Coordinates of C-alpha atoms and ligand atoms in Angstrom, one line a residue:
M9 CA 4.9 11.7 -72.0
E10 CA 6.7 13.3 -74.9
P11 CA 9.1 11.8 -77.4
N12 CA 12.6 13.5 -76.8
T13 CA 12.4 15.5 -80.1
V14 CA 15.2 17.0 -79.7
E15 CA 17.7 16.7 -82.8
K16 CA 20.9 15.1 -81.6
S17 CA 24.5 16.1 -83.9
S18 CA 25.4 14.2 -86.2
V19 CA 29.1 12.1 -85.5
T20 CA 31.6 10.5 -87.6
M21 CA 33.7 8.6 -86.3
L22 CA 37.1 7.0 -87.5
G23 CA 38.5 4.5 -86.1
L24 CA 36.7 1.5 -84.1
G25 CA 39.5 -0.1 -82.5
A26 CA 38.5 -1.0 -78.4
M27 CA 38.4 2.7 -77.4
G28 CA 36.5 3.6 -81.0
T29 CA 33.7 1.4 -80.4
A30 CA 33.1 2.4 -76.9
L31 CA 32.5 5.8 -77.6
A32 CA 31.2 5.3 -81.2
R33 CA 28.2 2.9 -78.9
A34 CA 27.6 5.6 -75.9
W35 CA 26.7 8.1 -79.0
L36 CA 25.1 5.1 -80.8
A37 CA 22.9 4.7 -76.5
A38 CA 22.9 8.4 -76.6
G39 CA 20.7 8.4 -80.2
H40 CA 23.3 10.7 -82.0
P41 CA 23.0 9.8 -86.1
L42 CA 26.5 8.3 -86.4
T43 CA 28.7 7.1 -89.1
V44 CA 31.9 5.2 -88.8
W45 CA 34.7 3.9 -90.4
N46 CA 38.0 1.3 -90.0
R47 CA 40.3 0.2 -91.6
T48 CA 39.5 -3.8 -90.4
P49 CA 35.6 -3.1 -92.3
A50 CA 33.8 -5.9 -90.0
R51 CA 34.7 -3.8 -86.8
A52 CA 32.5 -0.7 -88.5
A53 CA 30.1 -3.9 -89.4
A54 CA 29.1 -5.2 -86.2
L55 CA 28.1 -2.0 -84.9
A56 CA 25.4 -1.6 -88.0
P57 CA 22.3 -4.3 -86.0
E58 CA 22.8 -1.0 -83.5
G59 CA 21.9 2.0 -85.4
A60 CA 25.8 3.0 -87.1
R61 CA 25.8 4.5 -91.0
V62 CA 28.2 2.2 -92.2
A63 CA 30.7 4.3 -95.0
G64 CA 32.7 2.3 -97.7
S65 CA 36.1 5.2 -97.3
A66 CA 37.5 7.8 -94.5
A67 CA 36.4 9.8 -97.1
Q68 CA 32.9 9.5 -97.5
A69 CA 33.0 9.4 -93.5
V70 CA 33.7 12.3 -93.5
A71 CA 31.8 13.5 -95.9
A72 CA 28.7 12.7 -93.7
S73 CA 29.4 14.3 -90.4
A74 CA 30.8 18.5 -89.8
L75 CA 31.5 16.7 -86.7
V76 CA 34.3 14.3 -86.8
V77 CA 35.7 12.2 -83.9
V78 CA 40.2 10.2 -84.8
C79 CA 41.0 7.5 -82.8
L80 CA 43.6 5.8 -84.5
L81 CA 46.4 3.7 -83.2
D82 CA 48.5 6.7 -82.8
D83 CA 49.6 9.8 -85.5
S84 CA 51.5 8.4 -88.8
S85 CA 47.6 6.2 -88.8
V86 CA 45.9 9.1 -88.9
D87 CA 48.4 10.9 -91.4
Q88 CA 47.5 7.4 -93.4
V89 CA 43.4 7.2 -93.0
L90 CA 43.3 11.1 -94.1
A91 CA 45.8 11.4 -96.8
G92 CA 43.6 12.7 -99.8
V93 CA 40.4 13.7 -97.6
D94 CA 39.1 17.0 -98.1
L95 CA 38.4 18.1 -95.0
V96 CA 37.2 21.3 -95.7
D97 CA 34.6 23.1 -93.4
R98 CA 35.4 20.0 -90.9
D99 CA 35.3 20.1 -86.9
L100 CA 37.9 17.9 -86.6
V101 CA 38.5 15.8 -83.6
N102 CA 41.5 13.8 -83.1
L103 CA 41.8 11.6 -79.5
T104 CA 44.5 10.0 -80.9
T105 CA 47.3 9.4 -78.3
S106 CA 49.9 11.9 -79.7
T107 CA 52.8 13.5 -78.5
P108 CA 52.8 18.0 -77.2
A109 CA 54.1 18.6 -80.5
Q110 CA 52.2 16.1 -82.9
A111 CA 49.2 17.4 -81.9
R112 CA 50.4 21.0 -83.1
A113 CA 51.7 19.9 -85.6
R114 CA 48.7 18.1 -86.3
A115 CA 46.1 21.8 -86.0
A116 CA 48.3 23.1 -88.3
W117 CA 48.0 20.6 -90.4
A118 CA 43.7 20.8 -90.4
R119 CA 44.0 24.3 -90.6
R120 CA 45.7 24.2 -94.1
R121 CA 43.2 21.8 -94.9
G122 CA 40.2 24.1 -94.2
A123 CA 39.1 21.8 -91.3
R124 CA 38.8 24.1 -87.4
Y125 CA 40.6 21.3 -85.1
L126 CA 40.4 20.4 -81.6
D127 CA 42.7 17.9 -79.9
G128 CA 41.8 15.5 -77.4
G129 CA 43.7 13.2 -74.5
I130 CA 41.8 10.2 -73.4
M131 CA 42.1 9.7 -69.2
A132 CA 39.1 6.4 -69.2
V133 CA 39.8 3.2 -70.6
P134 CA 36.9 1.4 -72.8
P135 CA 34.8 0.1 -69.5
M136 CA 34.8 3.6 -68.4
V137 CA 33.4 5.0 -71.6
G138 CA 29.6 5.5 -71.5
V139 CA 29.6 5.1 -67.1
P140 CA 29.9 8.8 -66.2
E141 CA 30.0 6.9 -62.3
A142 CA 33.3 5.9 -63.1
G143 CA 34.9 9.2 -63.3
G144 CA 36.2 9.1 -67.7
Y145 CA 37.1 12.1 -68.9
V146 CA 38.9 13.3 -72.2
F147 CA 41.3 16.6 -71.5
Y148 CA 40.9 19.1 -74.7
S149 CA 42.9 22.0 -76.3
G150 CA 42.7 24.1 -79.2
S151 CA 39.7 26.4 -80.6
R152 CA 37.8 27.2 -77.7
A153 CA 35.1 28.3 -80.0
L154 CA 34.7 24.7 -81.6
F155 CA 34.9 22.4 -78.3
E156 CA 31.8 25.0 -76.7
R157 CA 30.3 24.4 -80.1
H158 CA 30.4 20.4 -79.5
R159 CA 30.9 20.6 -75.8
E160 CA 27.4 18.6 -74.9
T161 CA 27.8 16.4 -77.7
L162 CA 31.7 15.5 -76.5
G163 CA 30.2 14.9 -73.4
V164 CA 28.2 12.3 -74.2
P165 CA 30.9 9.0 -73.7
V166 CA 32.8 11.0 -70.7
G167 CA 33.3 13.9 -69.5
T168 CA 34.9 16.9 -71.1
T169 CA 37.9 19.2 -69.6
Y170 CA 39.3 21.5 -71.7
V171 CA 42.9 23.0 -70.7
G172 CA 43.5 25.5 -73.7
E173 CA 43.8 27.1 -76.8
D174 CA 47.2 25.4 -77.0
A175 CA 46.7 22.0 -79.0
G176 CA 49.4 20.1 -77.4
F177 CA 47.9 20.8 -73.9
A178 CA 45.4 18.2 -73.7
A179 CA 48.6 15.5 -75.1
L180 CA 50.2 17.3 -72.6
H181 CA 48.1 16.6 -70.0
D182 CA 47.6 13.5 -70.6
V183 CA 51.2 12.4 -70.9
A184 CA 51.3 13.6 -67.4
L185 CA 48.9 12.3 -65.7
L186 CA 50.2 8.9 -67.6
S187 CA 53.6 9.7 -66.4
A188 CA 52.3 10.2 -62.5
M189 CA 50.9 6.8 -62.9
Y190 CA 53.5 5.0 -64.8
G191 CA 55.7 6.5 -61.2
M192 CA 53.3 4.7 -59.2
F193 CA 52.7 1.5 -60.6
A194 CA 56.4 1.5 -60.7
G195 CA 57.0 1.9 -56.4
A196 CA 53.3 -0.6 -56.3
A197 CA 56.3 -3.4 -58.6
H198 CA 59.1 -2.8 -56.3
A199 CA 56.4 -3.3 -52.8
F200 CA 55.6 -6.5 -54.8
A201 CA 58.6 -7.7 -55.3
L202 CA 60.0 -6.8 -52.2
I203 CA 57.1 -9.3 -50.5
R204 CA 57.3 -12.1 -53.4
R205 CA 59.2 -14.5 -51.8
E206 CA 57.4 -14.4 -48.4
D207 CA 54.9 -16.5 -47.0
I208 CA 52.9 -12.7 -47.7
D209 CA 49.7 -13.0 -49.6
P210 CA 49.8 -10.2 -52.6
A211 CA 45.9 -9.7 -52.1
A212 CA 46.3 -8.6 -48.6
L213 CA 49.0 -6.5 -49.6
A214 CA 47.2 -5.1 -52.1
P215 CA 44.5 -3.1 -49.7
L216 CA 47.2 -1.5 -47.8
L217 CA 49.2 -0.5 -51.0
A218 CA 46.0 1.2 -52.1
D219 CA 45.3 2.7 -49.2
W220 CA 48.6 4.2 -48.5
L221 CA 48.9 5.5 -51.9
G222 CA 45.2 7.3 -51.3
A223 CA 46.8 9.2 -48.1
M224 CA 50.1 10.5 -49.2
I225 CA 48.9 11.6 -52.8
P226 CA 47.1 14.9 -51.5
A227 CA 50.7 16.2 -51.3
V228 CA 50.3 17.3 -54.8
H229 CA 48.8 19.2 -53.9
Q230 CA 51.5 21.1 -51.1
T231 CA 53.8 20.7 -54.0
A232 CA 51.7 22.8 -56.1
D233 CA 52.3 25.7 -53.8
H234 CA 55.7 25.2 -53.4
L235 CA 56.7 25.9 -57.2
R236 CA 53.9 28.6 -57.5
S237 CA 55.1 30.5 -54.6
G238 CA 59.5 29.1 -54.9
D239 CA 59.5 28.4 -51.1
Y240 CA 59.9 24.7 -50.6
T241 CA 59.9 24.7 -46.8
T242 CA 57.1 25.8 -45.7
G243 CA 54.4 22.7 -44.0
V244 CA 57.0 20.7 -44.4
V245 CA 56.3 17.7 -42.0
S246 CA 59.7 15.1 -43.5
T247 CA 62.3 17.2 -44.6
L248 CA 64.9 15.5 -47.4
A249 CA 67.0 15.7 -44.9
M250 CA 65.3 12.8 -42.6
Q251 CA 63.7 11.3 -46.0
V252 CA 67.8 10.3 -47.5
S253 CA 68.9 9.2 -43.6
G254 CA 67.1 6.3 -44.7
T255 CA 67.3 5.7 -48.2
P256 CA 69.8 3.2 -47.0
T257 CA 66.9 0.8 -45.4
F258 CA 65.3 0.5 -48.2
L259 CA 68.2 -0.4 -50.5
R260 CA 69.4 -2.8 -47.8
T261 CA 65.6 -4.2 -47.7
A262 CA 66.0 -4.6 -51.5
E263 CA 69.4 -6.7 -51.5
Q264 CA 68.4 -8.8 -48.6
Q265 CA 64.6 -9.5 -50.1
G266 CA 66.5 -10.5 -53.8
V267 CA 65.1 -7.2 -55.0
S268 CA 66.5 -5.3 -58.1
P269 CA 66.6 -1.4 -56.6
E270 CA 66.6 -0.3 -60.3
L271 CA 63.1 1.1 -60.0
L272 CA 64.3 3.0 -56.6
S273 CA 67.4 4.1 -57.1
P274 CA 67.4 7.1 -59.9
Y275 CA 65.0 8.6 -57.5
F276 CA 66.9 8.5 -54.5
D277 CA 69.9 9.2 -56.6
L278 CA 68.4 12.6 -57.2
M279 CA 66.6 12.8 -53.4
R280 CA 70.4 13.2 -53.0
R281 CA 71.7 15.8 -55.1
R282 CA 69.1 18.1 -54.1
L283 CA 70.6 17.5 -50.5
A284 CA 73.6 18.0 -51.6
E285 CA 72.7 21.1 -52.8
G286 CA 71.3 22.8 -50.1
G287 CA 67.8 20.9 -49.7
G288 CA 67.9 19.5 -46.5
E289 CA 64.5 21.3 -44.7
E290 CA 62.9 21.1 -48.5
D291 CA 60.3 17.8 -49.0
L292 CA 60.8 16.4 -52.5
T293 CA 59.5 19.1 -54.1
G294 CA 63.3 20.1 -55.7
V295 CA 63.9 17.3 -57.0
I296 CA 62.1 18.7 -59.7
D297 CA 63.8 21.5 -60.8
L298 CA 66.9 18.4 -60.8
L299 CA 64.5 17.5 -64.0
V300 CA 63.9 20.3 -65.9
R301 CA 67.3 20.4 -67.8
Ligands
FVH401 N1 42.6 1.7 -74.8 C1 42.8 2.4 -74.1 O1 43.2 1.7 -72.7 C2 43.6 3.4 -74.3 C3 43.1 4.7 -73.4 C4 43.3 5.8 -73.5 C5 43.5 6.5 -74.7 N2 44.1 5.5 -76.0 C6 44.1 5.9 -77.1 O2 43.1 5.8 -78.1 C7 43.9 5.5 -79.2 C8 42.6 4.0 -79.7 O3 42.8 3.0 -78.7 P1 42.7 1.9 -79.0 O4 42.5 0.7 -77.1 O5 40.9 1.6 -79.4 O6 43.7 1.6 -79.9 P2 43.5 -0.7 -80.9 O7 41.8 -1.2 -80.6 O8 44.5 -0.6 -80.9 O9 42.4 0.0 -82.4 C9 44.0 0.6 -83.0 C10 42.7 1.7 -84.0 O10 43.7 2.3 -84.5 C11 43.3 1.5 -86.8 N3 44.7 1.3 -87.0 C12 46.0 1.4 -86.4 N4 46.9 1.4 -87.9 C13 45.9 1.7 -88.8 C14 46.2 2.8 -89.7 N5 47.7 2.5 -90.1 N6 45.8 3.1 -91.1 C15 44.6 2.9 -90.5 N7 44.1 2.4 -89.2 C16 44.2 2.1 -88.1 C17 42.9 0.7 -85.9 O11 42.3 -0.5 -87.4 P3 41.8 -1.5 -87.6 O12 43.4 -2.4 -87.1 O13 40.5 -2.5 -87.1 O14 41.7 -1.6 -88.6 C18 42.0 0.4 -85.2 O15 40.8 0.8 -85.2 C19 45.1 5.0 -79.1 O16 45.4 6.2 -79.2 C20 45.6 4.8 -77.7 O17 47.0 5.5 -77.5 C21 43.2 4.3 -75.6

């Protein structure tokens, strides 16, 4: 067989925590020349046997490749690591979780320092990196030209989804999806709490929960249609009026099972407010308008 002679882009990776290390390993496995740096040097040294070049400082690492990927704990650690580092003519890709405002400020900061900038929000946990069938991906936003230039390289560890020129959009999509996830886990926590003192195996409830949540979640498409059209009543199967009338049953059951209603009550309060405003023929879409201040 012919050897693969296509030259792979060099990558510099700053930050080798659980996620940075997983990303670094994926680029190494795919044959990309990789320079690494981490505040705690042992984490960088651990990658040397796999072919990584270990830089002595963040500045040296940044100087080694045009494409510099940063995956640090938070926005302030990015400040600390890149303070005083020459970023002129670098393509900076920041995968550190941040708020949309922090991402926009970081993009302006990078531009002032002569770098091109892409922000990323990682929709994967470390074991999903380098495993295409796991379905992980990164939201990217910022310079489209930069995204296109590095699309192939960025797509090595996990998939890529570009969401716009506004540098804050990747963080916004990331936080939106993760917020929905916390809502889902909050519901699951309440469900497990309800059976906690009963002779019901949590392992028996788990698949029922997973199937039910999976069956319900496509409803988000109808929510999107409602928001786009402004008509919240089309195709409604379970009216808000009917759902609100059922809430005392949920609250009484929680009380009888000795479970705090504190995860459910705020949502029920919003449902009741929307009903009082005349949204009885809608489903739950109107709650969104109560949240937006
Ligand atoms: N791990 C996960 O499940 C999630 C999945 C979704 C995306 N997140 C975000 O990814 C960023 C990095 O997360 P991580 O899992 O790699 O985090 P850690 O294992 O805790 O590693 C943190 C790295 O940051 C370095 N660091 C922290 N503070 C500083 C600082 N002041 N100066 C320099 N470096 C700093 C730390 O270095 P060290 O402790 O090894 O010396 C690690 O390299 C994050 O935004 C997640 O939200 C992960």
